[in-house]
Tab-separated table of C-alpha atoms and ligand atoms in Angstrom:
chain	number	residue	atom	x	y	z
A	1	MET	CA	134.366	102.524	120.318
A	2	THR	CA	135.183	99.462	118.245
A	3	HIS	CA	133.403	96.207	117.671
A	4	LYS	CA	134.751	93.540	120.089
A	5	LEU	CA	136.112	90.292	118.664
A	6	PRO	CA	134.573	87.131	120.133
A	7	LEU	CA	136.350	86.225	123.374
A	8	GLY	CA	137.780	83.030	121.862
A	9	ARG	CA	139.423	84.941	119.023
A	10	ARG	CA	140.980	87.472	121.418
A	11	THR	CA	142.264	84.745	123.733
A	12	PHE	CA	143.760	82.895	120.771
A	13	LEU	CA	145.535	86.008	119.516
A	14	LEU	CA	146.869	86.934	122.957
A	15	SER	CA	148.139	83.415	123.665
A	16	LEU	CA	149.758	83.419	120.228
A	17	ALA	CA	151.492	86.659	121.225
A	18	ALA	CA	152.721	85.148	124.458
A	19	LEU	CA	154.119	82.188	122.549
A	20	SER	CA	155.623	84.088	119.651
A	21	GLY	CA	156.723	87.091	121.728
A	22	MET	CA	154.689	89.508	119.659
A	23	GLY	CA	154.400	92.947	121.305
A	24	ALA	CA	151.073	94.175	122.712
A	25	PHE	CA	151.032	96.903	120.046
A	26	ALA	CA	151.183	94.382	117.241
A	27	ILE	CA	148.234	92.552	118.751
A	28	ALA	CA	146.321	95.758	119.313
A	29	ASP	CA	146.901	96.662	115.706
A	30	LYS	CA	145.771	93.219	114.609
A	31	LEU	CA	142.569	93.578	116.627
A	32	ARG	CA	141.954	97.081	115.278
A	33	TYR	CA	142.650	95.950	111.714
A	34	THR	CA	140.267	93.047	112.088
A	35	ASN	CA	137.597	95.400	113.333
A	36	ARG	CA	138.321	97.898	110.546
A	37	SER	CA	138.021	95.156	107.918
A	38	TRP	CA	134.395	94.894	108.999
A	39	GLY	CA	133.974	98.643	108.874
A	40	ALA	CA	132.415	98.247	112.295
A	41	THR	CA	134.039	101.289	113.833
A	42	ASP	CA	132.048	104.358	114.762
A	43	ASP	CA	133.119	107.925	114.054
A	44	PRO	CA	132.093	109.710	117.259
A	45	GLU	CA	132.535	113.056	115.459
A	46	LYS	CA	129.668	112.226	113.088
A	47	ASP	CA	126.675	114.221	114.213
A	48	PHE	CA	123.286	113.311	112.756
A	49	SER	CA	121.315	115.813	114.817
A	50	GLY	CA	119.564	119.149	114.414
A	51	ILE	CA	117.565	118.980	111.243
A	52	GLY	CA	113.975	119.940	112.057
A	53	ASP	CA	110.751	118.114	111.355
A	54	ALA	CA	110.095	118.237	107.603
A	55	SER	CA	109.329	114.810	106.097
A	56	LEU	CA	111.685	112.904	103.805
A	57	ARG	CA	109.145	113.407	101.027
A	58	ASP	CA	109.257	117.218	101.433
A	59	ARG	CA	113.044	117.395	101.786
A	60	ALA	CA	113.529	115.332	98.618
A	61	ALA	CA	110.932	117.392	96.717
A	62	ALA	CA	112.699	120.609	97.756
A	63	LYS	CA	115.672	119.404	95.665
A	64	GLY	CA	113.617	118.051	92.762
A	65	LEU	CA	114.016	114.457	93.999
A	66	ILE	CA	111.399	111.809	94.792
A	67	TYR	CA	111.575	109.770	98.029
A	68	GLY	CA	109.479	106.735	98.753
A	69	ALA	CA	109.495	103.130	99.825
A	70	ALA	CA	108.277	99.607	99.230
A	71	PHE	CA	104.881	98.904	100.792
A	72	PRO	CA	104.256	95.439	102.234
A	73	HIS	CA	100.955	93.812	101.312
A	74	ALA	CA	100.492	92.654	104.919
A	75	ALA	CA	100.225	96.254	106.150
A	76	LEU	CA	97.708	97.604	103.658
A	77	SER	CA	94.426	96.686	105.314
A	78	SER	CA	95.668	95.905	108.832
A	79	ASP	CA	98.044	98.670	109.887
A	80	SER	CA	96.542	102.165	109.653
A	81	ALA	CA	99.344	103.703	111.739
A	82	PHE	CA	101.945	102.419	109.290
A	83	ALA	CA	99.841	103.579	106.315
A	84	ALA	CA	99.614	107.074	107.852
A	85	ALA	CA	103.374	107.212	108.445
A	86	PHE	CA	103.931	106.048	104.874
A	87	ALA	CA	101.684	108.760	103.425
A	88	GLN	CA	103.486	111.374	105.557
A	89	GLU	CA	107.059	110.370	104.662
A	90	CYS	CA	106.716	109.099	101.078
A	91	ALA	CA	105.918	110.564	97.677
A	92	ILE	CA	106.091	107.271	95.765
A	93	LEU	CA	104.949	103.740	96.550
A	94	VAL	CA	106.235	100.475	95.091
A	95	PRO	CA	104.399	97.288	96.121
A	96	GLU	CA	106.913	94.921	97.725
A	97	SER	CA	105.379	91.789	96.199
A	98	VAL	CA	101.865	92.066	94.777
A	99	LEU	CA	102.904	92.978	91.219
A	100	LYS	CA	105.123	89.914	90.852
A	101	TRP	CA	104.111	86.915	88.746
A	102	LYS	CA	103.484	84.730	91.813
A	103	ALA	CA	100.941	87.191	93.228
A	104	LEU	CA	99.243	88.073	89.923
A	105	ARG	CA	99.105	84.682	88.258
A	106	PRO	CA	97.516	81.998	90.488
A	107	GLU	CA	96.783	79.927	87.362
A	108	PRO	CA	98.073	79.984	83.767
A	109	ASN	CA	94.835	81.525	82.459
A	110	ARG	CA	93.849	83.633	85.479
A	111	PHE	CA	95.109	86.978	86.783
A	112	ASP	CA	94.355	88.151	90.326
A	113	PHE	CA	94.636	91.942	90.585
A	114	ALA	CA	92.779	92.309	93.910
A	115	ALA	CA	95.861	93.148	95.992
A	116	SER	CA	97.636	95.251	93.352
A	117	ASP	CA	94.434	97.239	92.666
A	118	LEU	CA	94.200	97.986	96.409
A	119	MET	CA	97.788	99.240	96.357
A	120	ALA	CA	97.127	101.405	93.289
A	121	GLU	CA	94.000	102.820	94.956
A	122	PHE	CA	95.909	103.575	98.177
A	123	ALA	CA	98.582	105.407	96.192
A	124	HIS	CA	95.979	107.376	94.253
A	125	ASN	CA	93.941	108.270	97.362
A	126	HIS	CA	97.064	109.572	99.139
A	127	GLY	CA	98.504	111.474	96.192
A	128	LEU	CA	101.443	109.075	95.863
A	129	LEU	CA	103.286	108.236	92.667
A	130	PHE	CA	103.082	104.526	91.860
A	131	ARG	CA	105.889	102.347	90.546
A	132	GLY	CA	105.663	98.745	89.408
A	133	HIS	CA	107.959	95.888	90.433
A	134	THR	CA	108.532	93.713	88.436
A	135	LEU	CA	107.358	92.516	85.009
A	136	VAL	CA	110.168	89.994	84.431
A	137	TRP	CA	112.241	88.225	87.118
A	138	HIS	CA	113.690	84.756	87.603
A	139	ARG	CA	112.200	84.563	91.137
A	140	ALA	CA	108.626	84.765	92.486
A	141	LEU	CA	107.346	82.726	89.546
A	142	PRO	CA	104.161	80.725	90.158
A	143	GLN	CA	104.404	76.968	90.673
A	144	TRP	CA	102.718	76.263	87.316
A	145	PHE	CA	105.463	78.140	85.446
A	146	GLU	CA	108.156	75.481	85.213
A	147	PRO	CA	105.915	72.576	84.063
A	148	THR	CA	103.915	74.802	81.693
A	149	VAL	CA	106.281	77.163	79.922
A	150	ASN	CA	108.498	75.998	77.024
A	151	SER	CA	110.487	77.538	74.174
A	152	ARG	CA	107.396	77.464	71.940
A	153	ASN	CA	104.973	79.344	74.219
A	154	ALA	CA	107.383	81.451	76.299
A	155	GLU	CA	107.427	84.599	74.147
A	156	LYS	CA	103.644	84.800	73.883
A	157	LEU	CA	103.291	84.190	77.625
A	158	LEU	CA	105.825	86.915	78.403
A	159	VAL	CA	104.349	89.489	76.015
A	160	ASP	CA	100.758	88.725	77.058
A	161	HIS	CA	101.714	89.078	80.753
A	162	ILE	CA	103.358	92.432	80.228
A	163	ALA	CA	100.583	93.695	77.960
A	164	THR	CA	97.841	92.647	80.402
A	165	VAL	CA	99.529	94.014	83.539
A	166	ALA	CA	101.020	97.201	82.093
A	167	ARG	CA	97.829	98.097	80.200
A	168	ARG	CA	95.761	97.718	83.396
A	169	TYR	CA	97.764	100.460	85.111
A	170	ALA	CA	98.675	102.452	82.009
A	171	GLY	CA	98.770	106.167	82.706
A	172	LYS	CA	98.993	105.583	86.485
A	173	MET	CA	102.617	104.420	86.650
A	174	HIS	CA	105.589	106.639	87.400
A	175	SER	CA	107.852	103.768	86.356
A	176	TRP	CA	108.139	100.015	85.918
A	177	ASP	CA	110.963	97.699	86.778
A	178	VAL	CA	110.537	95.930	83.457
A	179	VAL	CA	113.370	93.422	83.954
A	180	ASN	CA	114.905	92.624	87.350
A	181	GLU	CA	118.318	91.079	88.106
A	182	ALA	CA	119.162	89.759	84.605
A	183	VAL	CA	122.904	90.003	85.252
A	184	HIS	CA	124.968	87.343	87.059
A	185	PRO	CA	128.613	87.077	85.932
A	186	LYS	CA	129.074	84.046	88.211
A	187	ASP	CA	127.021	82.052	85.663
A	188	GLY	CA	130.043	82.316	83.395
A	189	ARG	CA	128.457	83.740	80.246
A	190	SER	CA	130.608	86.120	78.181
A	191	ASP	CA	127.785	88.686	78.251
A	192	GLY	CA	127.546	88.396	82.070
A	193	LEU	CA	123.836	87.571	81.896
A	194	ARG	CA	122.096	85.330	84.415
A	195	ASN	CA	121.240	81.865	83.115
A	196	SER	CA	117.601	82.447	84.141
A	197	PRO	CA	114.520	80.522	82.926
A	198	TRP	CA	113.754	83.434	80.601
A	199	LEU	CA	117.234	83.353	79.066
A	200	GLN	CA	117.073	79.581	78.638
A	201	LEU	CA	113.656	79.844	76.980
A	202	LEU	CA	114.166	82.900	74.759
A	203	GLY	CA	117.880	83.793	74.728
A	204	PRO	CA	119.233	87.274	75.628
A	205	ASP	CA	116.602	88.995	73.471
A	206	TYR	CA	113.953	88.364	76.156
A	207	ILE	CA	115.092	91.637	77.710
A	208	ASP	CA	114.497	93.685	74.540
A	209	ILE	CA	111.186	91.863	73.956
A	210	ALA	CA	110.053	92.778	77.486
A	211	PHE	CA	110.908	96.462	77.182
A	212	ARG	CA	109.192	96.773	73.793
A	213	ALA	CA	106.037	95.099	75.146
A	214	ALA	CA	106.016	97.436	78.144
A	215	ALA	CA	106.513	100.532	75.979
A	216	GLU	CA	103.618	99.517	73.760
A	217	ALA	CA	101.332	98.827	76.742
A	218	ASP	CA	102.173	102.009	78.679
A	219	PRO	CA	103.969	104.704	76.624
A	220	GLN	CA	103.902	107.094	79.607
A	221	ALA	CA	105.767	104.963	82.157
A	222	LEU	CA	109.512	105.312	82.757
A	223	LEU	CA	110.950	101.892	81.845
A	224	VAL	CA	113.686	100.685	84.195
A	225	TYR	CA	116.239	97.899	84.276
A	226	ASN	CA	116.751	97.032	87.989
A	227	ASP	CA	119.639	95.187	89.660
A	228	TYR	CA	121.689	94.731	92.858
A	229	GLY	CA	125.369	94.417	93.835
A	230	LEU	CA	126.539	97.582	92.067
A	231	ASP	CA	127.710	99.600	95.055
A	232	TYR	CA	131.031	98.420	96.457
A	233	ASP	CA	134.664	98.204	95.344
A	234	THR	CA	134.941	94.425	95.264
A	235	ARG	CA	135.888	92.119	92.394
A	236	GLU	CA	132.397	90.642	92.281
A	237	GLU	CA	130.588	93.977	92.215
A	238	GLU	CA	133.027	95.407	89.665
A	239	ALA	CA	132.133	92.461	87.414
A	240	ARG	CA	128.445	93.173	87.985
A	241	ARG	CA	128.849	96.861	87.122
A	242	THR	CA	130.746	95.908	83.953
A	243	ALA	CA	128.040	93.444	82.917
A	244	VAL	CA	125.240	95.951	83.596
A	245	LEU	CA	126.988	98.628	81.524
A	246	LYS	CA	127.507	96.100	78.702
A	247	LEU	CA	123.788	95.219	78.810
A	248	LEU	CA	122.664	98.848	78.865
A	249	GLU	CA	124.970	99.740	75.957
A	250	ARG	CA	123.646	96.776	73.942
A	251	LEU	CA	120.023	97.722	74.623
A	252	LYS	CA	120.604	101.373	73.729
A	253	SER	CA	122.410	100.378	70.513
A	254	LYS	CA	119.375	98.237	69.524
A	255	GLY	CA	116.993	101.128	70.142
A	256	THR	CA	115.329	99.294	73.049
A	257	PRO	CA	112.893	101.651	74.822
A	258	ILE	CA	114.767	101.732	78.164
A	259	HIS	CA	114.815	104.975	80.144
A	260	ALA	CA	116.574	104.301	83.450
A	261	LEU	CA	118.723	102.029	85.584
A	262	GLY	CA	117.397	100.992	88.980
A	263	ILE	CA	120.163	100.439	91.546
A	264	GLN	CA	118.739	98.401	94.400
A	265	ALA	CA	121.389	99.530	96.945
A	266	HIS	CA	120.958	96.797	99.564
A	267	LEU	CA	123.856	98.175	101.579
A	268	LEU	CA	126.054	96.689	104.269
A	269	HIS	CA	127.051	98.675	107.343
A	270	SER	CA	129.765	101.272	106.735
A	271	ASP	CA	132.211	98.906	105.132
A	272	LYS	CA	134.718	101.673	104.516
A	273	PRO	CA	137.403	99.485	102.850
A	274	PHE	CA	134.842	98.412	100.225
A	275	PHE	CA	133.067	101.748	99.869
A	276	ASN	CA	134.874	103.639	97.091
A	277	PRO	CA	133.108	106.932	96.273
A	278	ALA	CA	135.218	107.554	93.149
A	279	LYS	CA	134.365	104.174	91.646
A	280	LEU	CA	130.672	104.517	92.445
A	281	SER	CA	130.544	108.060	91.010
A	282	SER	CA	132.317	106.934	87.866
A	283	PHE	CA	129.818	104.116	87.341
A	284	LEU	CA	126.883	106.488	87.783
A	285	ARG	CA	128.434	108.896	85.297
A	286	GLU	CA	128.913	106.099	82.724
A	287	VAL	CA	125.243	105.114	83.083
A	288	ALA	CA	124.138	108.743	82.763
A	289	SER	CA	126.305	109.143	79.642
A	290	LEU	CA	124.002	106.582	77.961
A	291	ASN	CA	121.234	109.148	78.340
A	292	LEU	CA	119.662	107.067	81.140
A	293	ARG	CA	118.235	108.286	84.406
A	294	ILE	CA	118.996	106.492	87.674
A	295	LEU	CA	116.711	105.459	90.532
A	296	ILE	CA	117.932	104.098	93.867
A	297	THR	CA	115.165	101.533	94.145
A	298	GLU	CA	115.522	99.290	97.231
A	299	MET	CA	117.919	100.941	99.669
A	300	ASP	CA	118.363	99.441	103.127
A	301	VAL	CA	121.328	98.578	105.377
A	302	THR	CA	121.986	95.055	106.664
A	303	ASP	CA	123.045	95.256	110.325
A	304	LYS	CA	123.395	91.513	110.949
A	305	LYS	CA	127.151	91.693	111.638
A	306	LEU	CA	126.996	94.797	113.816
A	307	ALA	CA	127.183	95.025	117.596
A	308	VAL	CA	124.039	94.252	119.572
A	309	ASP	CA	124.275	97.730	121.129
A	310	VAL	CA	121.431	99.644	119.458
A	311	THR	CA	123.014	103.082	119.858
A	312	LEU	CA	126.186	102.008	118.055
A	313	ARG	CA	124.307	99.930	115.488
A	314	ASP	CA	121.958	102.819	114.603
A	315	ARG	CA	124.938	105.117	114.159
A	316	LEU	CA	126.680	102.695	111.789
A	317	VAL	CA	123.506	102.137	109.758
A	318	ALA	CA	123.014	105.910	109.540
A	319	THR	CA	126.637	106.306	108.457
A	320	ALA	CA	126.120	103.804	105.642
A	321	TYR	CA	123.068	105.741	104.403
A	322	GLU	CA	124.801	109.113	104.635
A	323	ASP	CA	128.061	107.923	103.019
A	324	TYR	CA	126.177	106.322	100.127
A	325	LEU	CA	123.644	109.081	99.474
A	326	SER	CA	126.239	111.858	99.742
A	327	VAL	CA	127.890	110.238	96.713
A	328	VAL	CA	124.913	109.193	94.589
A	329	LEU	CA	122.934	112.416	95.022
A	330	GLN	CA	125.816	114.338	93.450
A	331	GLU	CA	124.927	112.626	90.149
A	332	PRO	CA	122.260	114.781	88.402
A	333	ALA	CA	120.841	111.703	86.625
A	334	VAL	CA	119.648	110.309	89.979
A	335	ILE	CA	115.963	111.264	90.177
A	336	ALA	CA	114.538	109.132	92.993
A	337	VAL	CA	115.483	107.282	96.173
A	338	LEU	CA	113.334	104.498	97.590
A	339	THR	CA	114.061	102.419	100.660
A	340	TRP	CA	112.967	98.793	100.645
A	341	GLY	CA	110.458	99.392	103.379
A	342	LEU	CA	109.919	102.409	105.643
A	343	SER	CA	109.872	100.831	109.102
A	344	ASP	CA	111.750	98.000	110.841
A	345	ARG	CA	108.255	96.630	111.509
A	346	TYR	CA	108.258	95.259	107.943
A	347	THR	CA	111.585	94.301	106.404
A	348	TRP	CA	112.640	91.290	104.338
A	349	LEU	CA	115.909	91.340	106.295
A	350	SER	CA	114.155	89.929	109.373
A	351	GLN	CA	113.668	86.644	107.516
A	352	ASP	CA	116.483	86.735	104.975
A	353	ARG	CA	119.354	88.254	106.981
A	354	PRO	CA	118.497	87.758	110.670
A	355	ARG	CA	121.010	88.546	113.390
A	356	ALA	CA	122.802	85.609	115.021
A	357	ASP	CA	121.843	87.027	118.440
A	358	LYS	CA	118.193	86.948	117.325
A	359	THR	CA	117.691	90.623	118.260
A	360	PRO	CA	115.429	92.522	115.818
A	361	VAL	CA	117.180	94.005	112.801
A	362	ARG	CA	117.169	97.818	112.482
A	363	PRO	CA	117.765	98.613	108.765
A	364	LEU	CA	115.184	101.275	107.910
A	365	PRO	CA	114.405	104.989	108.573
A	366	LEU	CA	111.647	104.307	111.144
A	367	ASP	CA	111.837	101.823	113.988
A	368	ALA	CA	109.202	99.147	114.598
A	369	GLN	CA	107.190	101.702	116.614
A	370	LEU	CA	107.277	104.094	113.618
A	371	ARG	CA	109.680	106.489	115.396
A	372	ARG	CA	112.316	108.280	113.340
A	373	LYS	CA	115.823	106.832	113.821
A	374	LEU	CA	119.303	108.145	113.038
A	375	ALA	CA	118.887	106.449	109.654
A	376	TRP	CA	115.994	108.844	109.044
A	377	ASN	CA	118.210	111.760	110.095
A	378	ALA	CA	120.979	110.627	107.774
A	379	ILE	CA	118.639	110.392	104.765
A	380	ALA	CA	117.064	113.750	105.652
A	381	ARG	CA	120.495	115.403	105.882
A	382	ALA	CA	121.522	113.853	102.549
A	383	PHE	CA	118.457	115.339	100.831
A	384	ASP	CA	119.068	118.721	102.545
A	385	GLN	CA	122.687	118.725	101.288
A	386	ALA	CA	121.903	117.398	97.808
A	387	PRO	CA	122.306	119.750	94.826
A	388	MET	CA	119.050	120.984	93.270
A	389	ARG	CA	117.904	118.963	90.222
B	401	G3I	O1	101.638	86.188	100.211
B	401	G3I	C1	102.084	84.899	100.701
B	401	G3I	C2	101.204	84.450	101.853
B	401	G3I	O2	99.871	84.229	101.366
B	401	G3I	C3	101.749	83.157	102.445
B	401	G3I	O3	101.002	82.814	103.585
B	401	G3I	C4	103.209	83.364	102.852
B	401	G3I	C5	103.798	82.052	103.358
B	401	G3I	O4	105.175	82.255	103.541
B	401	G3I	O5	104.001	83.795	101.702
B	401	G3I	C6	103.518	85.039	101.207
B	401	G3I	O6	104.294	85.400	100.077
B	401	G3I	C7	105.591	85.889	100.437
B	401	G3I	C8	105.769	87.286	99.798
B	401	G3I	O7	107.103	87.789	100.033
B	401	G3I	C9	104.741	88.296	100.337
B	401	G3I	O8	105.007	88.527	101.692
B	401	G3I	C10	106.643	84.936	99.850
B	401	G3I	O9	106.579	83.700	100.527
B	401	G3I	C11	108.040	85.529	100.032
B	401	G3I	O10	109.004	84.731	99.336
B	401	G3I	C12	108.085	86.936	99.423
B	401	G3I	O11	109.378	87.471	99.692
B	401	G3I	C13	109.691	88.689	98.969
B	401	G3I	C14	110.836	88.383	97.983
B	401	G3I	O12	111.240	89.594	97.323
B	401	G3I	C15	110.399	87.381	96.903
B	401	G3I	O13	109.352	87.930	96.147
B	401	G3I	C16	110.149	89.736	99.978
B	401	G3I	O14	109.059	90.109	100.819
B	401	G3I	C17	110.663	90.964	99.244
B	401	G3I	O15	111.204	91.915	100.174
B	401	G3I	C18	111.772	90.566	98.271
B	401	G3I	O16	112.124	91.706	97.560
B	401	G3I	C19	113.208	91.533	96.607
B	401	G3I	C20	112.887	92.380	95.401
B	401	G3I	O17	111.642	91.964	94.837
B	401	G3I	C21	114.009	92.304	94.379
B	401	G3I	N1	115.289	92.700	94.978
B	401	G3I	C22	115.634	91.912	96.183
B	401	G3I	C23	114.535	92.028	97.228
B	401	G3I	C24	114.897	91.268	98.494
B	401	G3I	O18	114.991	89.889	98.212
């Protein structure tokens, strides 16, 4: 079944045919091509069924992998059913927002660890690994940042922040996203770096400074550079992959204590024309050749352009997960997969990428009632078929 074009578009094409004498086949092909360019066609042969009841956590662990998800602050003290589902399905927890500057730093000289301590305690009490996100980012900065920070005090502020936060959880962290989203070729720099407040204040070395401060504060944590837009065969994402590799090579050549690349993997539905397994595999191999491990850190699938029909939409979202994971899990350097949320009940996509028809988005493994979806099946099958680490 294919995604229908809006009625207006179909009418326009058909009337154009009548006028220009184009054959029905040419139109049909045009309609099919248009659909295919969105990747919004379903493969009825794909079967996501018959995989048993074992949790994603157990299936990943059986292959030496770690599966987990981002945990929303809103759910921690108010949604015991979600917390139970999380503890059942996940082996690692990353707080979605409470370890960011805006949550930790209400004032220049005051830290507020109440929420992040609760998250750390929840992880500990449920035997979950704990990962931190994020020590340095150009977003989620507190309001006092811009009027307060300048080129004279920026380095001390950055190092003190990292030292204070990373020391507090030292020994408890599986990994830290030390620097997040530092690359942005569209800003036009020859090094492909984002012209962020940190770069303007400290120059490109802010990245090395951050990693060294984190390594000193918590020598046990895996230190990760995390970024998005590295997945598809488009000009923009090729430029992003090139800039990330250039950054990683520069950091490694300086002896920066960086251990892994985090690939956020905010995926689109099965955009087959832009999904190029060979290019993605080659990028992963180049990262691994720098003696870096790889974490898939924020995986989800935007369904905003897909049909309203839930059955079809769930199949396309599941296809995107299965296509992507079947490629990345072949790379031995990939050690963990986290989805950016576990249930459609809590997803940033509801606010940031809502559907035009206002129906609820369905990007994650569990639905809003915490029931397993085809996306869950697809991830489970990918772990089951993954090579042992
Ligand atoms: O906690 C306050 C609450 O007190 C207040 O009432 C409310 C008013 O809107 O805001 C709440 O803070 C929100 C926070 O999430 C916690 O829910 C912020 O406004 C909101 O901007 C923030 O959005 C998060 C966003 O990062 C910015 O930090 C999203 O939930 C989160 O999913 C998103 O995650 C990012 C990753 O960190 C990096 N990669 C991309 C990803 C998606 O944008």
